[in-house]
PDB file of C-alpha atoms and ligand atoms in Angstrom:
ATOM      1  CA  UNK A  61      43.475  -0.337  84.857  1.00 91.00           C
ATOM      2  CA  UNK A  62      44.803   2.574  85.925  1.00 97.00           C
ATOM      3  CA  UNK A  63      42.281   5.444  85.471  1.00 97.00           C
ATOM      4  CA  UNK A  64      44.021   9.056  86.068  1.00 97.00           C
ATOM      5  CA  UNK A  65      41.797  12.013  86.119  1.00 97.00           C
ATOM      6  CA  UNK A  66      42.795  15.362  86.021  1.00 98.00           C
ATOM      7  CA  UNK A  67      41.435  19.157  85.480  1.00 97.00           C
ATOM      8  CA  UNK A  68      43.433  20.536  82.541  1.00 98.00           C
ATOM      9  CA  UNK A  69      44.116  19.485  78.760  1.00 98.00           C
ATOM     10  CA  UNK A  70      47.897  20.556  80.056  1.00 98.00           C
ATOM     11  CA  UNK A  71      47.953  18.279  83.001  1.00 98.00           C
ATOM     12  CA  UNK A  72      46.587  15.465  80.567  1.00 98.00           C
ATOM     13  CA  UNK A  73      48.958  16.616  77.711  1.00 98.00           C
ATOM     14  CA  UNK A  74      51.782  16.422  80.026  1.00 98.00           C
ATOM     15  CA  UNK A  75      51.580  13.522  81.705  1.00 98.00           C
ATOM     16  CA  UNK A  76      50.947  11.255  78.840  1.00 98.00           C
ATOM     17  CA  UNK A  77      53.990  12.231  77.309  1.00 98.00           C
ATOM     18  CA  UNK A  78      55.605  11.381  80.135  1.00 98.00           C
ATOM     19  CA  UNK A  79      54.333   8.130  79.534  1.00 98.00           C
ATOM     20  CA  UNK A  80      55.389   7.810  76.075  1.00 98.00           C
ATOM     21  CA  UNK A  81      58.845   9.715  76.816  1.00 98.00           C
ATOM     22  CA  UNK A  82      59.477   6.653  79.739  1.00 98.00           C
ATOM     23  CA  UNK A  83      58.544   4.368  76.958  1.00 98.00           C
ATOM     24  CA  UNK A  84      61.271   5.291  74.426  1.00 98.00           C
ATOM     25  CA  UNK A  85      64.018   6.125  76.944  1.00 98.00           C
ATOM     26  CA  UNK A  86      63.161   2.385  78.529  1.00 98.00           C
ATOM     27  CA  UNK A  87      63.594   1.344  74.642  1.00 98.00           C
ATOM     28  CA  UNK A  88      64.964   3.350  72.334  1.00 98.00           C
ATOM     29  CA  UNK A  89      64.119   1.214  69.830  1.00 98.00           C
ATOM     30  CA  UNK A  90      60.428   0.557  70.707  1.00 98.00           C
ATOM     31  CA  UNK A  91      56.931   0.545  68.634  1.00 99.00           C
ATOM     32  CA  UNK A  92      54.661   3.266  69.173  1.00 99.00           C
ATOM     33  CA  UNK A  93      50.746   2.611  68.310  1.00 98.00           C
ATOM     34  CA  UNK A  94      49.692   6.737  67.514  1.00 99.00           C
ATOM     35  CA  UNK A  95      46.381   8.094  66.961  1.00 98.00           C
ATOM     36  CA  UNK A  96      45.066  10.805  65.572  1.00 98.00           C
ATOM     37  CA  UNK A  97      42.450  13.242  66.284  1.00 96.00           C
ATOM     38  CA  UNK A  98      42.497  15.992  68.282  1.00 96.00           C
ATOM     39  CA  UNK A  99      42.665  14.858  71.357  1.00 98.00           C
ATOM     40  CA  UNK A 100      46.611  13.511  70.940  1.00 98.00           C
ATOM     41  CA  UNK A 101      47.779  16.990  69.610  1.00 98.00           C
ATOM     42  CA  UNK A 102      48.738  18.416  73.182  1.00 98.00           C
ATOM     43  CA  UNK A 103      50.393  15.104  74.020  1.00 99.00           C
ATOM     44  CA  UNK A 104      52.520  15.776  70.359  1.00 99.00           C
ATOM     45  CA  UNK A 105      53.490  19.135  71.272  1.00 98.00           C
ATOM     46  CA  UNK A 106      54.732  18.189  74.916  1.00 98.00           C
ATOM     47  CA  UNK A 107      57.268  15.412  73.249  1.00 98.00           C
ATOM     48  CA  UNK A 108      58.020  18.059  70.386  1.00 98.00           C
ATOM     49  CA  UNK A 109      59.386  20.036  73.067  1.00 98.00           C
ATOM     50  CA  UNK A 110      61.426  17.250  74.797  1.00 98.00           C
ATOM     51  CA  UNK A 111      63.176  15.945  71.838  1.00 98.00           C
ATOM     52  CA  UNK A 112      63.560  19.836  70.627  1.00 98.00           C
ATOM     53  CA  UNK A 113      65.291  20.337  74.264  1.00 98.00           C
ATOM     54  CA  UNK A 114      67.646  17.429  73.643  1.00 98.00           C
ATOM     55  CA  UNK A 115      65.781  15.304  75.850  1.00 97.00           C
ATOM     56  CA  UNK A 116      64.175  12.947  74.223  1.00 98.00           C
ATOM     57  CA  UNK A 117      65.672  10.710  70.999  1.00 98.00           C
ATOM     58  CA  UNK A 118      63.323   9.311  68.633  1.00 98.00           C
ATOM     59  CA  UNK A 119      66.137   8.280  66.101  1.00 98.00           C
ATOM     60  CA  UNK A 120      65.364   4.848  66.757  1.00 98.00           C
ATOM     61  CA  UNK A 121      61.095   4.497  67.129  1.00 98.00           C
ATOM     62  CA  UNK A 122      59.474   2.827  64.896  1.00 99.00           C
ATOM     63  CA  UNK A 123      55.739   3.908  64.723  1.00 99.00           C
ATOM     64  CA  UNK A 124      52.400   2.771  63.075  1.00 98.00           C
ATOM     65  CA  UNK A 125      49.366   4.558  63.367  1.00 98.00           C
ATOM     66  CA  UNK A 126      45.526   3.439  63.625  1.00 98.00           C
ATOM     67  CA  UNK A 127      43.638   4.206  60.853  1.00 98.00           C
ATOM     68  CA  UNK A 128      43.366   6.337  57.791  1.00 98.00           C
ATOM     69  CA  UNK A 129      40.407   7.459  55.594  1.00 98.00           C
ATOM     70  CA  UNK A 130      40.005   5.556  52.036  1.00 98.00           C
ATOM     71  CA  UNK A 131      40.402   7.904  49.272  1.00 98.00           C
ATOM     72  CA  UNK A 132      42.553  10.489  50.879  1.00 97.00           C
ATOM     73  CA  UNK A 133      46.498  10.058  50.135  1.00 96.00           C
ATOM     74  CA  UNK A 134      49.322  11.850  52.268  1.00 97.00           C
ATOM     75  CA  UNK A 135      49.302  15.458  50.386  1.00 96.00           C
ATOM     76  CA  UNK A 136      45.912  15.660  51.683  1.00 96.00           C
ATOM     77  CA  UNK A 137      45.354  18.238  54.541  1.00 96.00           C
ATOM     78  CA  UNK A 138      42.990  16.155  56.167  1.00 96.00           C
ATOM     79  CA  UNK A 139      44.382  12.453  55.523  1.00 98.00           C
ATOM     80  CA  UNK A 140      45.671  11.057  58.875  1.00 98.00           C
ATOM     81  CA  UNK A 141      49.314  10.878  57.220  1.00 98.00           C
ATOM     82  CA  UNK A 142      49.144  14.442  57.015  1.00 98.00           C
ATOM     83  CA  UNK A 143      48.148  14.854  60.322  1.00 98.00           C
ATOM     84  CA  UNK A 144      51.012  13.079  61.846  1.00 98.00           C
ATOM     85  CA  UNK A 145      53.368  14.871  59.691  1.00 98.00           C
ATOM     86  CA  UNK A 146      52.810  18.077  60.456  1.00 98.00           C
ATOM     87  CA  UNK A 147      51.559  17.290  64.191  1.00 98.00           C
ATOM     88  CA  UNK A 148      55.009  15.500  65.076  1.00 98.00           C
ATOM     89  CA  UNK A 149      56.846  13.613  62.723  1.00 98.00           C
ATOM     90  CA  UNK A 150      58.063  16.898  60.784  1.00 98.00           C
ATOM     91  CA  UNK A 151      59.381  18.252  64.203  1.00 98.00           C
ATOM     92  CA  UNK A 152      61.218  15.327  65.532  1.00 98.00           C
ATOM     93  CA  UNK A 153      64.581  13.470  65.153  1.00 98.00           C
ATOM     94  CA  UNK A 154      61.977  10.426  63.946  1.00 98.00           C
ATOM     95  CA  UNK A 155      63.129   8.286  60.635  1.00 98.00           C
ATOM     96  CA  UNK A 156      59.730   8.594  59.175  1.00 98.00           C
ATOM     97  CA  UNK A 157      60.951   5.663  56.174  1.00 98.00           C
ATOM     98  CA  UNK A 158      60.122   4.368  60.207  1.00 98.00           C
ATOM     99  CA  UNK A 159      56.664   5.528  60.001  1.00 98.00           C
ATOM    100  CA  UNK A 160      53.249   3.568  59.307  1.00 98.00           C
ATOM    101  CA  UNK A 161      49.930   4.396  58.122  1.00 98.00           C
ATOM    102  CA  UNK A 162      47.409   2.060  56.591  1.00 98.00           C
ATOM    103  CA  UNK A 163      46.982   3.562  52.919  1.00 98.00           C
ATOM    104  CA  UNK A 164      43.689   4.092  52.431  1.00 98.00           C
ATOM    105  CA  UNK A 165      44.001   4.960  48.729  1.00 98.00           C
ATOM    106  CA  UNK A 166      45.021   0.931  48.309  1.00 98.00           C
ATOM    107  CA  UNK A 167      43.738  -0.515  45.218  1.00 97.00           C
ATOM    108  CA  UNK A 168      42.655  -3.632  47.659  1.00 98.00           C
ATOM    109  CA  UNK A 169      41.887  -2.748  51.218  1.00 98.00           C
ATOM    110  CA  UNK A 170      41.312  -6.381  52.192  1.00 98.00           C
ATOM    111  CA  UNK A 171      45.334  -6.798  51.437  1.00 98.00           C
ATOM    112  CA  UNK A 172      45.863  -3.803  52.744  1.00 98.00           C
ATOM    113  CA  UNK A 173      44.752  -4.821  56.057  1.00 98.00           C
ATOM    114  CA  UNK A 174      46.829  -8.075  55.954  1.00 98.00           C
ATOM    115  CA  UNK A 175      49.814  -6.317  55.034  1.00 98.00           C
ATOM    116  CA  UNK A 176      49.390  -3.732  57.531  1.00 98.00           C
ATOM    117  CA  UNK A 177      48.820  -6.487  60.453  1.00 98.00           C
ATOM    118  CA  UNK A 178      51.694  -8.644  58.987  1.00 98.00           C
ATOM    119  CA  UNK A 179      54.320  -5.536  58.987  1.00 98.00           C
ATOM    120  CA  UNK A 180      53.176  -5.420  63.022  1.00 98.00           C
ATOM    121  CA  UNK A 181      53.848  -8.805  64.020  1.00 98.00           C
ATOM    122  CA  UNK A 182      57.376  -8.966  61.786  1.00 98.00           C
ATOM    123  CA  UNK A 183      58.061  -5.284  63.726  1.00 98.00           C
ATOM    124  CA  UNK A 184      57.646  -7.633  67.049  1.00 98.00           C
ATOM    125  CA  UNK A 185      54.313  -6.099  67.957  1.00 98.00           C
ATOM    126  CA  UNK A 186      53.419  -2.562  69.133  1.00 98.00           C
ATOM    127  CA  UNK A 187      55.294  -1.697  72.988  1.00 98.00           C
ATOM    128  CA  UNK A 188      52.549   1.225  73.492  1.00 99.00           C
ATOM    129  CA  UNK A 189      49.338   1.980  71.753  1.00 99.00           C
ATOM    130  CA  UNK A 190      47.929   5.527  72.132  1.00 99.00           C
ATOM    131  CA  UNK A 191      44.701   6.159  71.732  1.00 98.00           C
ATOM    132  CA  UNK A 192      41.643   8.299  71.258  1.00 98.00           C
ATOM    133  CA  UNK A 193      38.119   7.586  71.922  1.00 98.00           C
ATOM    134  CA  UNK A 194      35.472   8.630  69.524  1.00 96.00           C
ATOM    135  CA  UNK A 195      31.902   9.752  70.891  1.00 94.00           C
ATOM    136  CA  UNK A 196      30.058   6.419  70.115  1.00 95.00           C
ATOM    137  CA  UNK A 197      33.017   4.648  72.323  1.00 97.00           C
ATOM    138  CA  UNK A 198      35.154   3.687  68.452  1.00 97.00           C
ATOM    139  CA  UNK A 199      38.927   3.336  68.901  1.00 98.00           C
ATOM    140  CA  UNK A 200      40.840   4.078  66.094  1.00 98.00           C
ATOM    141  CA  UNK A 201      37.934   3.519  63.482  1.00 97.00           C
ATOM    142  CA  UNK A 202      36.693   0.385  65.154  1.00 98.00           C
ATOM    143  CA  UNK A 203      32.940   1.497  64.902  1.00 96.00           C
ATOM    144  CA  UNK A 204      30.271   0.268  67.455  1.00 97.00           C
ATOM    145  CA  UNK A 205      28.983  -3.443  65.519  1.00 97.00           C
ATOM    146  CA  UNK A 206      27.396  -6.863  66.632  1.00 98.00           C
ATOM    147  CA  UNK A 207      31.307  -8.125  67.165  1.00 98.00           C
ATOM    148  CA  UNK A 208      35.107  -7.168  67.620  1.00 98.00           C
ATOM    149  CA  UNK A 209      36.666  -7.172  64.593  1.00 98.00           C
ATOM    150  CA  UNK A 210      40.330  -8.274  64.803  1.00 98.00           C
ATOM    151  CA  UNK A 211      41.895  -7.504  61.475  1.00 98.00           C
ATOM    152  CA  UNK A 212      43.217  -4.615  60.035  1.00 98.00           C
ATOM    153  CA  UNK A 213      39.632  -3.566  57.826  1.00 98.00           C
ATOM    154  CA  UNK A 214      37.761  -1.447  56.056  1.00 98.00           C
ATOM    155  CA  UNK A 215      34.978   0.215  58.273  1.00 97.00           C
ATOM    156  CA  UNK A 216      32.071   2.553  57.188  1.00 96.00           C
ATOM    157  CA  UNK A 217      31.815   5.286  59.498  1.00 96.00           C
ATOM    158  CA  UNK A 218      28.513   5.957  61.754  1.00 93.00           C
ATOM    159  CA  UNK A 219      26.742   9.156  61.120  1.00 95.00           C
ATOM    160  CA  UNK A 220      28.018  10.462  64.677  1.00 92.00           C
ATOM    161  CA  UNK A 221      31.096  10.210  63.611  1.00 92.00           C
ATOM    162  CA  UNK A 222      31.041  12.101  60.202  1.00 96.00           C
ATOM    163  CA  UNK A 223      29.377  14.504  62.659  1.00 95.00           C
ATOM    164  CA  UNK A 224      32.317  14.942  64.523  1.00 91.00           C
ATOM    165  CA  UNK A 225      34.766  14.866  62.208  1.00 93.00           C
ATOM    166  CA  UNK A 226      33.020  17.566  60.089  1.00 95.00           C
ATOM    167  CA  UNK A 227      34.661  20.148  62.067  1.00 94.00           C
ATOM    168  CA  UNK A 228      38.166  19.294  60.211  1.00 93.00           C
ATOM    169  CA  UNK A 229      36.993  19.275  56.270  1.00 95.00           C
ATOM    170  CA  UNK A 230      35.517  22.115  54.744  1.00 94.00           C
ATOM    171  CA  UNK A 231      31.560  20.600  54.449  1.00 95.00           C
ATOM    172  CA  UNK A 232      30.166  17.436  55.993  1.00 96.00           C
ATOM    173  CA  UNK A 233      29.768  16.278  52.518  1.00 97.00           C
ATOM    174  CA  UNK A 234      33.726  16.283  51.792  1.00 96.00           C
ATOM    175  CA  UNK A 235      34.329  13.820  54.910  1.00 97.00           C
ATOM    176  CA  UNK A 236      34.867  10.015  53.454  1.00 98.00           C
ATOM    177  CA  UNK A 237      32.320   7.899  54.210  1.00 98.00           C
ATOM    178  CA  UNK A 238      34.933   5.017  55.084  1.00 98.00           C
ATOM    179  CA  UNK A 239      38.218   4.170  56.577  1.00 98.00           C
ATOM    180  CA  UNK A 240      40.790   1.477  57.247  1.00 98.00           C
ATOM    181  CA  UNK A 241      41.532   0.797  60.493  1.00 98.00           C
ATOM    182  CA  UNK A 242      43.642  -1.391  63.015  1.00 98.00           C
ATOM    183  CA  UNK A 243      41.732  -4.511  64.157  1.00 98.00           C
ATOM    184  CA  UNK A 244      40.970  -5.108  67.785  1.00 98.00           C
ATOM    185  CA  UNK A 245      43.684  -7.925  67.632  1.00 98.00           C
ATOM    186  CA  UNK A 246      46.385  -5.713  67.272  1.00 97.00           C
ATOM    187  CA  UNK A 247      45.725  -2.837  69.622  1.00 98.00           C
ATOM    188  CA  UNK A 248      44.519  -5.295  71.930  1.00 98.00           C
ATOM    189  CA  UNK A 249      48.164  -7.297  71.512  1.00 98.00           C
ATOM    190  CA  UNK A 250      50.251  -3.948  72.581  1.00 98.00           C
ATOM    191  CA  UNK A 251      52.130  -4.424  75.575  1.00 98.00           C
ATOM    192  CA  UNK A 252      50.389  -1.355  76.489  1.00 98.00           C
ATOM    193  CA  UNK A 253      47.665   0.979  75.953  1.00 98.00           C
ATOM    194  CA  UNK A 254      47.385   4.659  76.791  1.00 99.00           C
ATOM    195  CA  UNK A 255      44.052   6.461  76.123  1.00 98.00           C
ATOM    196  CA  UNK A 256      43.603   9.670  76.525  1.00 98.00           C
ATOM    197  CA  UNK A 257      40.251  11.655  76.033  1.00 98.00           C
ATOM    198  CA  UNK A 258      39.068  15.666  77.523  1.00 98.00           C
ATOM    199  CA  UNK A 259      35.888  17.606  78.026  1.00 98.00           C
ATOM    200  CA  UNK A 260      32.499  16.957  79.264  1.00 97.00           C
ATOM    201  CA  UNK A 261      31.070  15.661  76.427  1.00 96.00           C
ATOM    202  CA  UNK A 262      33.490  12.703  76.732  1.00 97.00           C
ATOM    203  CA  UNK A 263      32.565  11.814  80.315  1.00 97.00           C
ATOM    204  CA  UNK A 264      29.930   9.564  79.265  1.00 97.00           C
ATOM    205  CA  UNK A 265      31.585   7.138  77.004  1.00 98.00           C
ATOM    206  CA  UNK A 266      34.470   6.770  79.063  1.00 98.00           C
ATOM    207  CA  UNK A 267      32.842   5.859  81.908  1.00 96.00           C
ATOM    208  CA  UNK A 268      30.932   3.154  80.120  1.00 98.00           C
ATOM    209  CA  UNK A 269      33.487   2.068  78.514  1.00 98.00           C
ATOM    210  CA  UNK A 270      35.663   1.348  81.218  1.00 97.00           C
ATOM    211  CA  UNK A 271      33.154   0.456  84.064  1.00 97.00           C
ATOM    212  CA  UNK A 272      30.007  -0.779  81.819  1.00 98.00           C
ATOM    213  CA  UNK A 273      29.905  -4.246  80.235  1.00 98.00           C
ATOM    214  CA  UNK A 274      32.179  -5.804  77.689  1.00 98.00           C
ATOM    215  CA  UNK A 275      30.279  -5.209  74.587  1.00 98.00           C
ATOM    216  CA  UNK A 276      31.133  -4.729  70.812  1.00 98.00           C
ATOM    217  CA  UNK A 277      28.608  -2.179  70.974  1.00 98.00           C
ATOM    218  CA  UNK A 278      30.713   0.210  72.996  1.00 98.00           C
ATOM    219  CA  UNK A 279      34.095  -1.029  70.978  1.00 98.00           C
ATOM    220  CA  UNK A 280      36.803   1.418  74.085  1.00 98.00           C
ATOM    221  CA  UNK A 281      34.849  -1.631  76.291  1.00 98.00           C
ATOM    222  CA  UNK A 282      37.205  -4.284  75.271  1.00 98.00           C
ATOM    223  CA  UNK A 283      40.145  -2.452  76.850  1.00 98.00           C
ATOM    224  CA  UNK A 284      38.922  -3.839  79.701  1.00 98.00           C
ATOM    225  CA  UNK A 285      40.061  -6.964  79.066  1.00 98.00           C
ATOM    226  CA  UNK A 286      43.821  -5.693  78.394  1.00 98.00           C
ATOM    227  CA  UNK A 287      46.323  -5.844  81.745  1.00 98.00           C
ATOM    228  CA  UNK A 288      48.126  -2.624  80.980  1.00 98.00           C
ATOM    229  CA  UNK A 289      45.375   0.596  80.270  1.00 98.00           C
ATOM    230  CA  UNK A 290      46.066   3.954  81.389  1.00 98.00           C
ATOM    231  CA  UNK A 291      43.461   5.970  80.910  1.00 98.00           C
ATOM    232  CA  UNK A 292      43.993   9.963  80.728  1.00 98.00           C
ATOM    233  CA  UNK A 293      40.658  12.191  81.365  1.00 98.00           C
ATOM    234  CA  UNK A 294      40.648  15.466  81.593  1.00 98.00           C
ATOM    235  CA  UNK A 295      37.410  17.959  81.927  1.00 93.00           C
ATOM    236  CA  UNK A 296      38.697  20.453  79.985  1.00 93.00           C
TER     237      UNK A 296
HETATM  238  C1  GLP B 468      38.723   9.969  65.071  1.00 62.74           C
HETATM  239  C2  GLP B 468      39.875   8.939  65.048  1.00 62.74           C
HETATM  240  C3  GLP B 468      40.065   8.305  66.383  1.00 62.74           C
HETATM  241  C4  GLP B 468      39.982   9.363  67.454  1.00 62.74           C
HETATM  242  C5  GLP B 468      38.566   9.871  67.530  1.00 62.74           C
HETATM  243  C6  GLP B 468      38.355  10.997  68.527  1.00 62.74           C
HETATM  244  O1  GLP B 468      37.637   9.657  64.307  1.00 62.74           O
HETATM  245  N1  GLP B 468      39.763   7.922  64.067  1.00 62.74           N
HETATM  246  O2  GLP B 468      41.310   7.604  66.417  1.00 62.74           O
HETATM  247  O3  GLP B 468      40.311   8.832  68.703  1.00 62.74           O
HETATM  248  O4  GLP B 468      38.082  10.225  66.279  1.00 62.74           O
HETATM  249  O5  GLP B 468      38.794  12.197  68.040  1.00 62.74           O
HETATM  250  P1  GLP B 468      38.971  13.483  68.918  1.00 62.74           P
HETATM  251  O6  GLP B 468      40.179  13.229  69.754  1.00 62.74           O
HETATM  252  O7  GLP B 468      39.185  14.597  67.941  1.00 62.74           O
HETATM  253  O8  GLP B 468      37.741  13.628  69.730  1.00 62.74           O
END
């Protein structure tokens, strides 16, 4: 694992775009795993700027993202399609018919979640997963449990996490009480993984998560097992 840590949300920003910029210029054609959250949005901006300069082509990346929450479709301001819309696919040479997000208004999440995880292995797999890292140690939506789930599912979100997330939606009451999100089997199957996480209150988790046991409990702890992690922490 290679664990970078740095002082700024700039540095951080910055140098995991460089990471994902490498990524597409090494294939042009490659997967990218994205995440939402707020911890990706400096990252978004930096590679806004590089394919805005002419420096970066994203005409032929195919991308599929984490997670979504059920109930909310695209239009809505806080449904995670939305959020990668008008955090980067909007300002970037991206096809976004070359886009994926679960749909969490599905009539069936179970198929849903097989679909989703059958479109990734006939797209050849994900080259580089992003990722955030939730309070309680959850990637994507992969919530602290008694196992690893590997299947694209549908989750019910801790407390802690409606918490945090009511920052973003207008009362606490208004944030869904459940998502889908990308199984352990598929982020874990990216060639690699990039995690990046800032501020204090972060410092914790990450540091149990990459240095404490292997344990469902603290879900980030599985990355442990994967041969190609970067992990980006910043203090700020
Ligand atoms: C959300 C997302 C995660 C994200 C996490 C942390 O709930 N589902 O993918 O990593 O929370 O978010 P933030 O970066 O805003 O702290």
């Amino acid at each position: 694992m290679n664990y970078i840590k740095v002082k700024t949300y700039e540095e951080l920003s910055k140098k995991a775009a460089q990471i994902i910029a490498s990524q597409i210029v090494m294939k042009p054609n490659c997967v990218l795993g994205l995440a939402t959250g707020s911890s990706p949005v400096g990252t978004y901006k930096e590679l806004i700027k590089m394919n805005q300069n002419g420096e970066l082509d994203f005409s032929t990346v195919t991308s599929v993202n984490l997670d979504e929450y059920v109930g909310l479709d695209g239009t809505h301001d806080q449904s995670y399609r939305y959020f990668m819309n008008t955090n980067l696919f909007d300002h970037v040479n991206i096809d976004k018919s070359r886009t994926f997000v679960p749909n969490g208004c599905a009539e069936n999440l179970a198929d849903e979640g097989d679909a989703y995880d059958a479109l990734i292995k006939a797209l050849g797999g994900i080259d580089l997963q992003l990722l955030g890292i939730g309070l309680d140690g959850h990637i994507g939506f992969n919530e602290p449990d008694d196992v690893f789930t590997a299947a694209t599912h549908e989750v019910v979100l801790d407390e802690s996490t409606i918490d945090a997330n009511a920052r973003f939606f207008a009362s606490r009451d208004d944030v869904p009480r459940k998502a889908i999100t990308m199984g352990m089997m598929s982020i874990m199957q990216a060639k690699k993984i990039l995690l990046v996480a800032n501020g204090a209150a972060k410092k914790d988790i990450i540091e149990k998560s990459l240095f404490g046991p292997v344990d469902p409990k603290v879900p980030a702890s599985i990355l442990q097992l994967h041969p190609d992690v970067t992990v980006i922490y910043s203090e700020e």
